[in-house]
Amino acid sequence: MTRIALVTGGMGGLGEAVCIKLATLGYRVVTTYSPGNTKAQEWLAAMGKLDHDFSAFPCDVANYDSAQQCVAQVQKDIGPIDVLVNNAGITRDMSFKKMDKLNWDAVMHTNLDSVFNMTKPVCDGMVERGWGRIINISSINGQKGAFGQTNYSAAKAGMHGFTKALALEVARKAVTVNTISPGYIGTKMVMAIPQEVLDSKIISQIPMARLGKPEEVAGLVAYLASDEAAFLTGANIAINGGQHMY
Ligand code: NDP
C-alpha cells in the first residue's frame, strides 16, 4: 500500500528535501505552493528530471477556505492523506518596538493558523482509518525566543501546544502528532542572513560549528512518518547541532 504524504511549502529549502526523502522511501508525495508562486511548474519539471513524480496544488495555507479547497482537491485527485507535514512558514523579523499588526498577523496566520487550517480537513480521515502522522515544523526560536522574532517565536511556540493537545485527542486511533524544532539550517531563509551575521552571531553559537542540512531534518521527518515511530507522540524533537538543549 502506497502512503500519501502532503507537505506544505514543499518547494522551499526544507520542504523540498522532505519531499525528496519521502518520495525516495516510496510515499506518493503531494506538495502545496503559494497561489502567487510563478515557479511551480519549473520546480515540478526539475523534480521530474530527478525521477520524482510529485503533484503540486496551489494553496494559501494562511487562508482557511483555500486550505479546505486544496485538501479536498488532493483527496479527490490523489487519495486520502496519511502523512501531513505542516512545513510552510515565513519570517517578518523586526524588534517589538517596530512590530506592526500587519507583520504580526502575517506570521501568525502563515505559521500557526496554517497548522489548524491544514490539519482540520485531514485529521478526521486519519482517525477513521486508524492511522496517521501529523508532523509540524516549528523552530529553535519557538523554544528559546529570538531577538526580533516576537511574532515568529510566538507562532512556533504555539505549534508545541497544539501538538500536545491534539496528540492526546487522537492517540487511541494510532494517529501521532509531533513537532520538530530545527535550529539553523542552510536554506534560502537562513542564507538570506548576511554572512558576517551568520558567522559572528549564529554559527559561533552552534556547538557543531556549522549549519544543519535540509536532508538531516528530512531524515527526522521520515522517521516520524514511519511505522517504527508509532509510539512517539506529543513530542517536540530539537535538531540544532547542540545549540539549545532542554
Ligand atoms: P523557505 O522560505 O525556503 O520555504 C518556505 C515555504 O513556505 C515555501 O515553499 C513557501 O511557498 C511556503 N509558504 C510560505 N507562505 C505560504 C502560504 N501563505 N501558503 C502556502 N505556502 C506558503 O523556508 P525553509 O524551507 O527554510 O523553512 C521551512 C519551514 O522550516 C518553515 O516553517 C520555517 O519556519 C522552518 N524552519 C526553518 C529553519 C531554517 O533554518 N531554514 C529553522 C527552523 C525552522 P512558496 O515558495 O510557494 O511561496
XYZ file of N, CA and C and ligand atoms in Angstrom:
786
model
N 0.834 -1.193 0.000
C 0.000 0.000 0.000
C 0.882 1.262 0.000
N 0.638 2.121 -0.960
C 1.433 3.355 -1.031
C 0.799 4.420 -0.149
N 1.578 4.967 0.744
C 1.049 6.022 1.616
C 1.173 7.386 0.929
N 0.194 8.232 1.209
C 0.179 9.562 0.603
C 0.643 10.585 1.640
N 1.628 11.386 1.251
C 2.142 12.428 2.153
C 1.902 13.794 1.531
N 1.317 14.685 2.312
C 1.106 16.066 1.872
C 2.066 16.965 2.648
N 2.927 17.647 1.910
C 3.943 18.510 2.512
C 3.638 19.949 2.105
N 3.334 20.809 3.068
C 3.090 22.200 2.684
C 4.433 22.901 2.471
N 4.442 23.823 1.534
C 5.693 24.553 1.262
C 6.807 23.651 0.772
N 6.441 22.650 -0.005
C 7.428 21.655 -0.453
C 8.423 22.179 -1.475
N 8.186 23.387 -1.968
C 9.139 23.935 -2.939
C 10.194 24.807 -2.274
N 10.118 24.942 -0.955
C 11.131 25.705 -0.216
C 12.299 24.801 0.150
N 13.287 25.395 0.826
C 14.525 24.676 1.124
C 14.337 23.399 1.922
N 13.634 23.494 3.038
C 13.426 22.293 3.865
C 12.386 21.369 3.238
N 11.314 21.985 2.757
C 10.206 21.206 2.204
C 10.645 20.343 1.029
N 11.508 20.892 0.190
C 11.970 20.118 -0.974
C 12.738 18.870 -0.525
N 13.594 19.053 0.482
C 14.352 17.899 0.988
C 13.405 16.854 1.580
N 12.351 17.323 2.247
C 11.378 16.390 2.826
C 10.651 15.643 1.710
N 10.232 16.384 0.681
C 9.536 15.742 -0.446
C 10.421 14.662 -1.078
N 11.683 15.011 -1.316
C 12.585 14.055 -1.992
C 12.794 12.819 -1.118
N 12.994 13.045 0.172
C 13.219 11.913 1.089
C 12.007 10.977 1.106
N 10.816 11.564 1.250
C 9.616 10.719 1.334
C 9.362 10.005 0.009
N 9.606 10.705 -1.101
C 9.410 10.072 -2.414
C 10.385 8.910 -2.585
N 11.617 9.113 -2.142
C 12.632 8.053 -2.252
C 12.216 6.828 -1.443
N 11.498 7.076 -0.347
C 11.056 5.954 0.502
C 9.763 5.315 -0.004
N 9.233 5.846 -1.097
C 8.067 5.201 -1.710
C 6.725 5.847 -1.419
N 6.730 6.975 -0.705
C 5.457 7.686 -0.487
C 5.013 8.337 -1.795
N 3.717 8.481 -1.941
C 3.179 9.315 -3.022
C 3.154 10.724 -2.456
N 4.000 11.609 -2.961
C 4.187 12.911 -2.333
C 3.432 14.008 -3.078
N 2.691 14.769 -2.304
C 1.949 15.902 -2.833
C 2.429 17.135 -2.079
N 2.655 18.205 -2.798
C 3.057 19.420 -2.103
C 2.118 20.569 -2.450
N 2.223 21.624 -1.643
C 1.445 22.826 -1.942
C 2.418 23.935 -2.303
N 1.923 24.914 -3.026
C 2.705 26.124 -3.281
C 1.769 27.314 -3.168
N 2.333 28.473 -2.870
C 1.509 29.679 -2.753
C 0.860 29.966 -4.099
N -0.398 30.415 -4.092
C -1.058 30.723 -5.363
C -0.241 31.695 -6.224
N 0.550 32.561 -5.609
C 1.338 33.537 -6.383
C 2.675 32.993 -6.871
N 2.996 31.764 -6.574
C 4.304 31.204 -6.942
C 4.330 30.890 -8.441
N 5.119 31.664 -9.189
C 5.134 31.507 -10.651
C 6.133 30.428 -11.084
N 6.881 29.886 -10.119
C 7.937 28.922 -10.494
C 7.519 27.470 -10.242
N 6.233 27.275 -9.900
C 5.798 25.931 -9.509
C 6.005 24.913 -10.639
N 5.633 25.281 -11.858
C 5.759 24.321 -12.969
C 7.223 23.998 -13.237
N 8.050 25.031 -13.129
C 9.502 24.852 -13.309
C 10.041 23.849 -12.277
N 9.592 24.001 -11.030
C 10.036 23.118 -9.944
C 9.605 21.675 -10.229
N 8.343 21.529 -10.654
C 7.846 20.176 -10.944
C 8.650 19.544 -12.079
N 8.982 20.343 -13.087
C 9.758 19.825 -14.222
C 11.148 19.399 -13.744
N 11.760 20.218 -12.889
C 13.099 19.874 -12.378
C 13.049 18.586 -11.565
N 12.009 18.424 -10.757
C 11.873 17.200 -9.951
C 11.621 15.988 -10.847
N 10.851 16.212 -11.916
C 10.596 15.128 -12.879
C 11.880 14.606 -13.470
N 12.824 15.532 -13.725
C 14.128 15.118 -14.284
C 14.895 14.252 -13.294
N 14.640 14.482 -12.003
C 15.298 13.651 -10.974
C 14.531 12.345 -10.740
N 13.502 12.158 -11.579
C 12.701 10.934 -11.481
C 11.740 10.913 -10.309
N 11.400 12.085 -9.797
C 10.442 12.140 -8.700
C 9.099 12.603 -9.250
N 8.087 11.816 -9.033
C 6.771 12.126 -9.576
C 5.921 12.787 -8.489
N 6.055 14.101 -8.362
C 5.291 14.833 -7.350
C 4.066 15.461 -7.982
N 3.058 15.669 -7.174
C 1.933 16.503 -7.593
C 1.987 17.761 -6.742
N 1.504 18.852 -7.307
C 1.527 20.116 -6.560
C 0.201 20.836 -6.738
N -0.277 21.400 -5.646
C -1.571 22.076 -5.652
C -1.397 23.478 -5.065
N -2.038 24.485 -5.683
C -1.947 25.824 -5.097
C -2.723 25.881 -3.790
N -2.181 26.585 -2.826
C -2.860 26.683 -1.524
C -2.242 27.823 -0.732
N -3.078 28.698 -0.249
C -2.591 29.694 0.709
C -2.882 29.112 2.080
N -1.861 28.565 2.708
C -2.084 27.866 3.978
C -2.587 28.803 5.083
N -2.373 30.088 4.884
C -2.812 31.068 5.878
C -4.321 31.320 5.796
N -4.920 30.827 4.726
C -6.330 31.104 4.479
C -7.148 29.819 4.652
N -8.098 29.858 5.575
C -8.853 28.642 5.915
C -9.544 28.031 4.690
N -10.253 28.857 3.917
C -11.009 28.317 2.780
C -10.079 27.723 1.725
N -8.978 28.404 1.483
C -8.014 27.903 0.499
C -7.488 26.531 0.937
N -7.202 26.382 2.218
C -6.696 25.100 2.733
C -7.747 23.994 2.580
N -9.016 24.328 2.889
C -10.074 23.296 2.768
C -10.209 22.841 1.307
N -10.197 23.846 0.390
C -10.338 23.512 -1.034
C -9.164 22.673 -1.514
N -7.978 23.046 -1.076
C -6.775 22.326 -1.511
C -6.832 20.869 -1.056
N -7.127 20.657 0.227
C -7.152 19.283 0.740
C -8.247 18.470 0.041
N -9.412 19.095 -0.177
C -10.499 18.378 -0.864
C -10.041 17.948 -2.262
N -9.332 18.843 -2.946
C -8.855 18.527 -4.304
C -7.815 17.403 -4.276
N -6.904 17.480 -3.315
C -5.873 16.428 -3.194
C -6.556 15.087 -2.949
N -7.545 15.077 -2.049
C -8.187 13.803 -1.708
C -8.978 13.261 -2.896
N -9.553 14.168 -3.685
C -10.316 13.737 -4.863
C -9.371 13.194 -5.948
N -8.285 13.931 -6.199
C -7.396 13.569 -7.319
C -6.400 12.469 -6.963
N -5.922 12.462 -5.720
C -4.831 11.543 -5.359
C -5.302 10.473 -4.374
N -6.003 10.895 -3.320
C -6.487 9.933 -2.325
C -6.350 10.483 -0.921
N -6.732 9.677 0.078
C -6.691 10.147 1.470
C -5.255 10.381 1.951
N -5.099 11.395 2.760
C -3.754 11.790 3.204
C -3.383 11.017 4.475
N -2.258 10.321 4.399
C -1.779 9.528 5.540
C -0.800 10.320 6.406
N -0.011 11.159 5.746
C 1.033 11.920 6.450
C 0.888 13.383 6.060
N 0.754 14.241 7.061
C 0.687 15.684 6.797
C 1.914 16.340 7.426
N 2.686 17.042 6.612
C 3.830 17.782 7.145
C 3.522 19.267 7.007
N 3.262 19.903 8.152
C 2.982 21.345 8.167
C 4.313 22.079 8.213
N 4.796 22.408 7.020
C 6.147 22.955 6.893
C 6.176 24.406 6.422
N 5.146 24.848 5.707
C 5.176 26.207 5.144
C 5.339 27.235 6.258
N 6.140 28.235 6.008
C 6.321 29.264 7.029
C 7.050 30.467 6.468
N 6.932 31.563 7.181
C 7.614 32.798 6.778
C 8.216 33.478 8.010
N 9.124 34.388 7.758
C 9.599 35.277 8.833
C 9.321 36.722 8.424
N 9.045 37.551 9.378
C 8.944 39.011 9.183
C 9.576 39.624 10.415
N 10.915 39.602 10.447
C 11.629 39.959 11.675
C 11.719 41.469 11.884
N 11.473 41.890 13.075
C 11.709 43.283 13.489
C 11.561 43.338 15.004
N 12.207 44.333 15.593
C 12.105 44.469 17.049
C 10.638 44.708 17.412
N 10.299 44.413 18.643
C 8.892 44.592 19.046
C 8.481 46.057 18.927
N 9.419 46.958 19.126
C 9.124 48.390 19.007
C 8.587 48.699 17.600
N 9.157 48.024 16.603
C 8.742 48.294 15.213
C 7.644 47.349 14.730
N 7.392 46.331 15.488
C 6.428 45.297 15.040
C 5.041 45.925 14.886
N 4.487 45.805 13.686
C 3.125 46.323 13.479
C 2.171 45.147 13.311
N 0.889 45.474 13.273
C -0.131 44.422 13.264
C -0.043 43.593 11.975
N 0.314 44.257 10.876
C 0.408 43.566 9.589
C 1.426 42.410 9.648
N 2.605 42.715 10.196
C 3.669 41.702 10.247
C 3.439 40.681 11.361
N 2.760 41.105 12.397
C 2.360 40.140 13.436
C 1.375 39.136 12.828
N 0.320 39.682 12.196
C -0.728 38.820 11.642
C -0.186 37.904 10.546
N 0.662 38.447 9.687
C 1.167 37.636 8.563
C 1.855 36.377 9.092
N 2.667 36.555 10.115
C 3.419 35.412 10.655
C 2.500 34.473 11.443
N 1.584 35.041 12.215
C 0.665 34.166 12.967
C -0.235 33.375 12.008
N -0.734 34.026 10.984
C -1.627 33.325 10.040
C -0.875 32.241 9.270
N 0.328 32.588 8.790
C 1.049 31.638 7.923
C 1.689 30.512 8.720
N 2.173 30.822 9.922
C 2.940 29.806 10.664
C 2.106 29.038 11.689
N 1.030 29.662 12.186
C 0.260 28.954 13.223
C -1.166 28.630 12.770
N -1.894 29.614 12.266
C -3.255 29.318 11.783
C -3.196 28.226 10.709
N -2.126 28.244 9.933
C -1.972 27.255 8.852
C -2.026 25.821 9.382
N -1.510 25.631 10.585
C -1.485 24.281 11.158
C -2.921 23.819 11.428
N -3.727 24.736 11.948
C -5.148 24.424 12.121
C -5.817 24.225 10.752
N -5.574 25.166 9.841
C -6.237 25.139 8.532
C -5.988 23.831 7.780
N -4.762 23.325 7.856
C -4.415 22.111 7.096
C -4.771 20.839 7.859
N -4.621 20.877 9.179
C -4.867 19.661 9.964
C -6.367 19.366 10.047
N -7.152 20.437 10.096
C -8.609 20.278 10.265
C -9.219 19.341 9.202
N -8.984 19.572 7.917
C -9.628 18.704 6.916
C -8.977 17.331 6.761
N -7.842 17.097 7.419
C -7.091 15.857 7.229
C -7.282 14.894 8.402
N -7.429 15.461 9.603
C -7.344 14.675 10.830
C -8.477 13.643 10.976
N -9.717 14.032 10.690
C -10.835 13.091 10.876
C -10.646 11.827 10.056
N -10.155 11.994 8.835
C -9.927 10.836 7.956
C -8.880 9.904 8.551
N -7.833 10.476 9.102
C -6.782 9.649 9.726
C -7.378 8.851 10.881
N -8.189 9.532 11.686
C -8.812 8.876 12.851
C -9.730 7.741 12.378
N -10.518 8.018 11.359
C -11.447 6.980 10.849
C -10.693 5.768 10.314
N -9.561 6.022 9.646
C -8.787 4.913 9.067
C -7.875 4.242 10.095
N -7.712 4.910 11.254
C -6.901 4.295 12.331
C -5.412 4.335 12.081
N -4.962 5.330 11.345
C -3.508 5.512 11.131
C -3.280 6.910 10.586
N -2.289 7.577 11.135
C -1.964 8.891 10.584
C -0.749 9.496 11.253
N -0.130 10.424 10.544
C 1.049 11.129 11.061
C 0.905 12.614 10.754
N 0.963 13.428 11.814
C 0.949 14.873 11.628
C 2.272 15.400 12.180
N 3.029 16.054 11.324
C 4.373 16.497 11.705
C 4.455 18.006 11.470
N 4.664 18.731 12.558
C 4.674 20.193 12.479
C 6.102 20.710 12.558
N 6.483 21.525 11.593
C 7.848 22.057 11.605
C 7.852 23.390 12.346
N 8.387 23.345 13.557
C 8.483 24.533 14.398
C 9.879 25.129 14.237
N 10.487 25.551 15.318
C 11.810 26.178 15.214
C 12.448 26.263 16.598
N 13.763 26.250 16.611
C 14.510 26.507 17.848
C 14.044 27.814 18.493
N 13.640 28.770 17.653
C 13.250 30.072 18.201
C 11.846 30.059 18.803
N 11.105 29.012 18.569
C 9.853 28.793 19.287
C 10.132 28.224 20.676
N 11.319 27.646 20.861
C 11.701 27.099 22.172
C 12.375 28.160 23.029
N 13.276 28.912 22.415
C 14.103 29.799 23.248
C 13.842 31.282 23.023
N 13.005 31.622 22.006
C 12.809 33.034 21.670
C 13.996 33.554 20.891
N 13.777 34.636 20.164
C 14.896 35.240 19.422
C 14.624 36.725 19.271
N 15.669 37.492 19.383
C 15.560 38.942 19.221
C 14.947 39.242 17.853
N 13.956 40.113 17.825
C 13.343 40.492 16.533
C 12.315 39.503 16.036
N 11.967 38.511 16.863
C 11.035 37.482 16.390
C 9.895 37.241 17.378
N 9.320 38.296 17.928
C 8.183 38.051 18.842
C 7.073 37.328 18.087
N 6.852 37.723 16.830
C 5.786 37.084 16.032
C 6.129 35.621 15.740
N 7.317 35.401 15.202
C 7.736 34.052 14.788
C 7.872 33.119 16.004
N 8.487 33.620 17.074
C 8.670 32.773 18.266
C 7.317 32.401 18.867
N 6.380 33.348 18.869
C 5.046 33.062 19.419
C 4.323 32.028 18.557
N 4.385 32.197 17.252
C 3.690 31.260 16.348
C 4.281 29.866 16.469
N 5.609 29.794 16.492
C 6.265 28.476 16.544
C 6.037 27.812 17.906
N 6.044 28.601 18.982
C 5.758 28.031 20.309
C 4.315 27.543 20.356
N 3.416 28.251 19.690
C 2.011 27.838 19.642
C 1.846 26.455 19.043
N 2.701 26.129 18.101
C 2.637 24.795 17.485
C 2.851 23.688 18.516
N 3.705 23.970 19.513
C 4.004 22.925 20.502
C 2.760 22.608 21.335
N 2.035 23.653 21.722
C 0.802 23.434 22.496
C -0.231 22.688 21.670
N -0.374 23.095 20.435
C -1.314 22.433 19.523
C -0.967 20.939 19.415
N 0.302 20.678 19.221
C 0.777 19.302 19.020
C 0.428 18.423 20.219
N 0.705 18.938 21.415
C 0.487 18.117 22.613
C -1.003 17.870 22.850
N -1.803 18.918 22.621
C -3.249 18.766 22.850
C -3.863 17.802 21.839
N -3.539 17.970 20.561
C -4.132 17.086 19.547
C -3.611 15.656 19.712
N -2.342 15.523 20.091
C -1.783 14.175 20.279
C -2.623 13.385 21.279
N -3.072 14.064 22.352
C -3.912 13.391 23.358
C -5.237 12.935 22.750
N -5.794 13.789 21.903
C -7.138 13.507 21.383
C -7.175 12.350 20.385
N -6.070 12.140 19.673
C -6.106 11.138 18.591
C -5.232 9.910 18.869
N -4.616 9.873 20.040
C -3.659 8.796 20.337
C -4.277 7.399 20.214
N -5.506 7.244 20.674
C -6.125 5.912 20.665
C -6.381 5.400 19.263
N -6.360 6.273 18.318
C -6.616 5.883 16.932
C -5.333 5.743 16.124
N -4.217 5.620 16.826
C -2.916 5.401 16.177
C -2.519 6.539 15.244
N -2.997 7.715 15.579
C -2.550 8.908 14.843
C -1.551 9.623 15.757
N -0.361 9.885 15.246
C 0.629 10.595 16.065
C 0.775 12.034 15.587
N 1.074 12.887 16.547
C 1.241 14.321 16.258
C 2.527 14.757 16.944
N 3.473 15.239 16.171
C 4.752 15.649 16.744
C 5.247 16.944 16.117
N 6.152 17.567 16.825
C 6.768 18.803 16.344
C 8.268 18.591 16.218
N 8.822 19.124 15.163
C 10.282 19.150 15.002
C 10.708 20.612 15.123
N 11.733 20.853 15.918
C 12.243 22.222 16.059
C 13.669 22.297 15.514
N 13.798 22.644 14.232
C 15.158 22.745 13.680
C 15.856 23.992 14.202
N 17.162 23.869 14.348
C 17.990 25.059 14.555
C 18.226 25.695 13.196
N 19.389 26.273 13.024
C 19.650 26.982 11.768
C 20.089 25.999 10.679
N 19.279 25.949 9.639
C 19.517 25.017 8.533
C 19.857 25.844 7.291
N 20.795 25.373 6.522
C 21.280 26.154 5.373
C 20.312 26.202 4.208
N 19.158 26.837 4.411
C 18.204 27.036 3.318
C 18.200 28.530 2.963
N 17.418 28.855 1.927
C 17.355 30.256 1.479
C 16.984 31.202 2.621
N 16.039 30.720 3.475
C 15.572 31.554 4.592
C 16.757 31.993 5.466
N 17.691 31.074 5.672
C 18.829 31.364 6.537
C 19.977 32.007 5.744
N 20.160 31.584 4.496
C 21.256 32.145 3.712
C 20.997 33.621 3.365
N 19.739 34.071 3.588
C 19.421 35.498 3.360
C 20.026 36.364 4.471
N 20.449 35.729 5.566
C 21.089 36.480 6.665
C 22.513 36.840 6.200
N 22.937 38.094 6.363
C 24.286 38.463 5.919
C 25.358 37.537 6.509
N 26.357 37.191 5.667
C 27.372 36.202 6.065
C 28.053 36.567 7.386
N 28.351 37.888 7.576
C 29.075 38.246 8.811
C 28.190 38.017 10.043
N 26.870 38.193 9.868
C 25.949 37.939 10.998
C 25.863 36.423 11.223
N 25.798 35.698 10.120
C 25.753 34.228 10.232
C 26.962 33.727 11.019
N 28.155 34.199 10.611
C 29.392 33.728 11.247
C 29.475 34.170 12.708
N 29.226 35.468 12.946
C 29.507 36.001 14.285
C 28.384 35.703 15.277
N 27.141 35.662 14.797
C 26.027 35.550 15.753
C 25.383 34.178 15.768
N 25.521 33.437 14.688
C 24.772 32.176 14.614
C 25.707 30.964 14.667
N 26.592 30.850 13.685
C 27.442 29.646 13.653
C 28.320 29.583 14.907
N 28.708 30.743 15.402
C 29.550 30.763 16.617
C 28.783 30.223 17.835
N 27.460 30.192 17.760
C 26.645 29.694 18.886
C 26.288 28.210 18.748
N 26.700 27.605 17.640
C 26.310 26.207 17.398
C 27.497 25.308 17.764
N 27.351 24.462 18.776
C 28.477 23.616 19.178
C 29.083 22.820 18.021
N 28.263 22.429 17.061
C 28.813 21.693 15.917
C 29.460 22.616 14.883
N 29.405 23.923 15.131
C 30.093 24.917 14.307
C 29.734 24.856 12.820
N 28.484 24.546 12.560
C 28.002 24.561 11.169
C 26.494 24.677 11.173
N 25.957 25.031 9.999
C 24.507 24.997 9.834
C 24.070 23.552 9.636
N 22.810 23.285 9.937
C 22.274 21.954 9.633
C 21.982 21.832 8.155
N 21.779 20.588 7.719
C 21.447 20.342 6.315
C 19.967 19.991 6.207
N 19.300 20.481 5.156
C 17.888 20.133 4.984
C 17.657 18.625 5.035
N 18.615 17.860 4.500
C 18.457 16.398 4.471
C 18.435 15.809 5.879
N 19.105 16.497 6.820
C 19.122 15.988 8.198
C 17.741 16.137 8.834
N 17.076 17.231 8.514
C 15.706 17.413 9.024
C 14.763 16.435 8.298
N 14.989 16.281 7.011
C 14.123 15.382 6.231
C 14.194 13.951 6.770
N 15.383 13.544 7.211
C 15.538 12.196 7.764
C 14.695 12.011 9.020
N 14.616 13.068 9.817
C 13.811 13.012 11.041
C 12.318 12.974 10.702
N 11.922 13.752 9.718
C 10.519 13.708 9.267
C 10.187 12.277 8.821
N 11.090 11.695 8.062
C 10.841 10.338 7.545
C 10.683 9.351 8.701
N 11.500 9.517 9.729
C 11.372 8.607 10.875
C 10.015 8.784 11.557
N 9.641 10.032 11.809
C 8.348 10.279 12.484
C 7.179 9.771 11.645
N 7.347 9.769 10.334
C 6.265 9.307 9.452
C 6.178 7.778 9.417
N 7.224 7.117 9.855
C 7.316 5.663 9.657
C 6.490 4.873 10.687
N 6.316 3.595 10.406
C 5.645 2.715 11.366
C 6.465 2.543 12.638
N 7.791 2.627 12.502
C 8.667 2.460 13.673
C 8.388 3.521 14.739
N 7.876 4.672 14.322
C 7.660 5.781 15.271
C 6.254 5.766 15.861
N 5.598 4.605 15.829
C 4.182 4.530 16.228
C 3.922 4.933 17.683
N 4.927 4.782 18.555
C 4.718 5.055 19.997
C 5.195 6.459 20.375
N 5.618 7.203 19.393
C 6.195 8.534 19.649
C 5.149 9.586 19.293
N 4.574 10.201 20.294
C 3.565 11.222 20.002
C 3.590 12.346 21.031
N 3.168 13.526 20.609
C 3.137 14.689 21.500
C 4.514 15.233 21.805
N 5.499 14.808 21.032
C 6.880 15.203 21.328
C 7.294 16.410 20.504
N 8.282 17.090 21.037
C 8.950 18.125 20.253
C 10.404 17.698 20.148
N 10.874 17.456 18.949
C 12.248 16.975 18.784
C 13.114 18.110 18.240
N 14.130 18.453 19.010
C 15.050 19.511 18.602
C 16.132 18.916 17.713
N 16.469 19.616 16.647
C 17.565 19.171 15.780
C 18.355 20.427 15.436
N 19.401 20.683 16.251
C 20.001 22.014 16.181
C 21.518 22.035 16.420
N 22.173 20.900 16.275
C 23.632 20.878 16.427
C 24.102 21.189 17.838
N 23.176 21.050 18.806
C 23.541 21.281 20.206
C 23.361 22.724 20.661
N 22.734 23.541 19.796
C 22.632 24.972 20.128
C 21.705 25.252 21.305
N 20.676 24.432 21.452
C 19.727 24.655 22.554
C 19.251 23.305 23.055
N 19.427 23.061 24.351
C 19.043 21.764 24.909
C 18.153 21.971 26.122
N 17.041 21.288 26.138
C 16.255 21.257 27.377
C 15.209 20.186 27.316
P 11.596 28.606 2.632
O 11.360 30.086 2.644
O 12.664 28.061 1.746
O 10.240 27.849 2.302
C 9.041 28.233 2.891
C 7.904 27.595 2.121
O 6.689 28.029 2.700
C 7.896 27.989 0.658
O 7.816 26.819 -0.107
C 6.615 28.807 0.514
O 5.914 28.517 -0.657
C 5.780 28.298 1.667
N 4.807 29.307 2.063
C 5.024 30.488 2.656
N 3.864 31.151 2.831
C 2.883 30.348 2.338
C 1.475 30.456 2.232
N 0.797 31.524 2.689
N 0.795 29.439 1.656
C 1.450 28.369 1.182
N 2.778 28.199 1.260
C 3.485 29.185 1.830
O 11.857 28.225 4.156
P 12.541 26.934 4.797
O 12.467 25.789 3.875
O 13.832 27.340 5.337
O 11.575 26.702 6.055
C 10.572 25.696 6.084
C 9.985 25.637 7.482
O 11.003 25.346 8.414
C 9.360 26.964 7.934
O 8.208 26.711 8.668
C 10.433 27.560 8.826
O 9.889 28.432 9.768
C 11.003 26.307 9.450
N 12.356 26.462 9.949
C 13.387 26.730 9.106
C 14.656 26.848 9.612
C 15.820 27.121 8.749
O 16.916 27.237 9.313
N 15.691 27.200 7.448
C 14.931 26.715 11.039
C 13.769 26.415 11.823
C 12.549 26.297 11.286
P 6.040 29.427 -1.966
O 7.506 29.473 -2.285
O 5.216 28.746 -2.956
O 5.532 30.778 -1.527
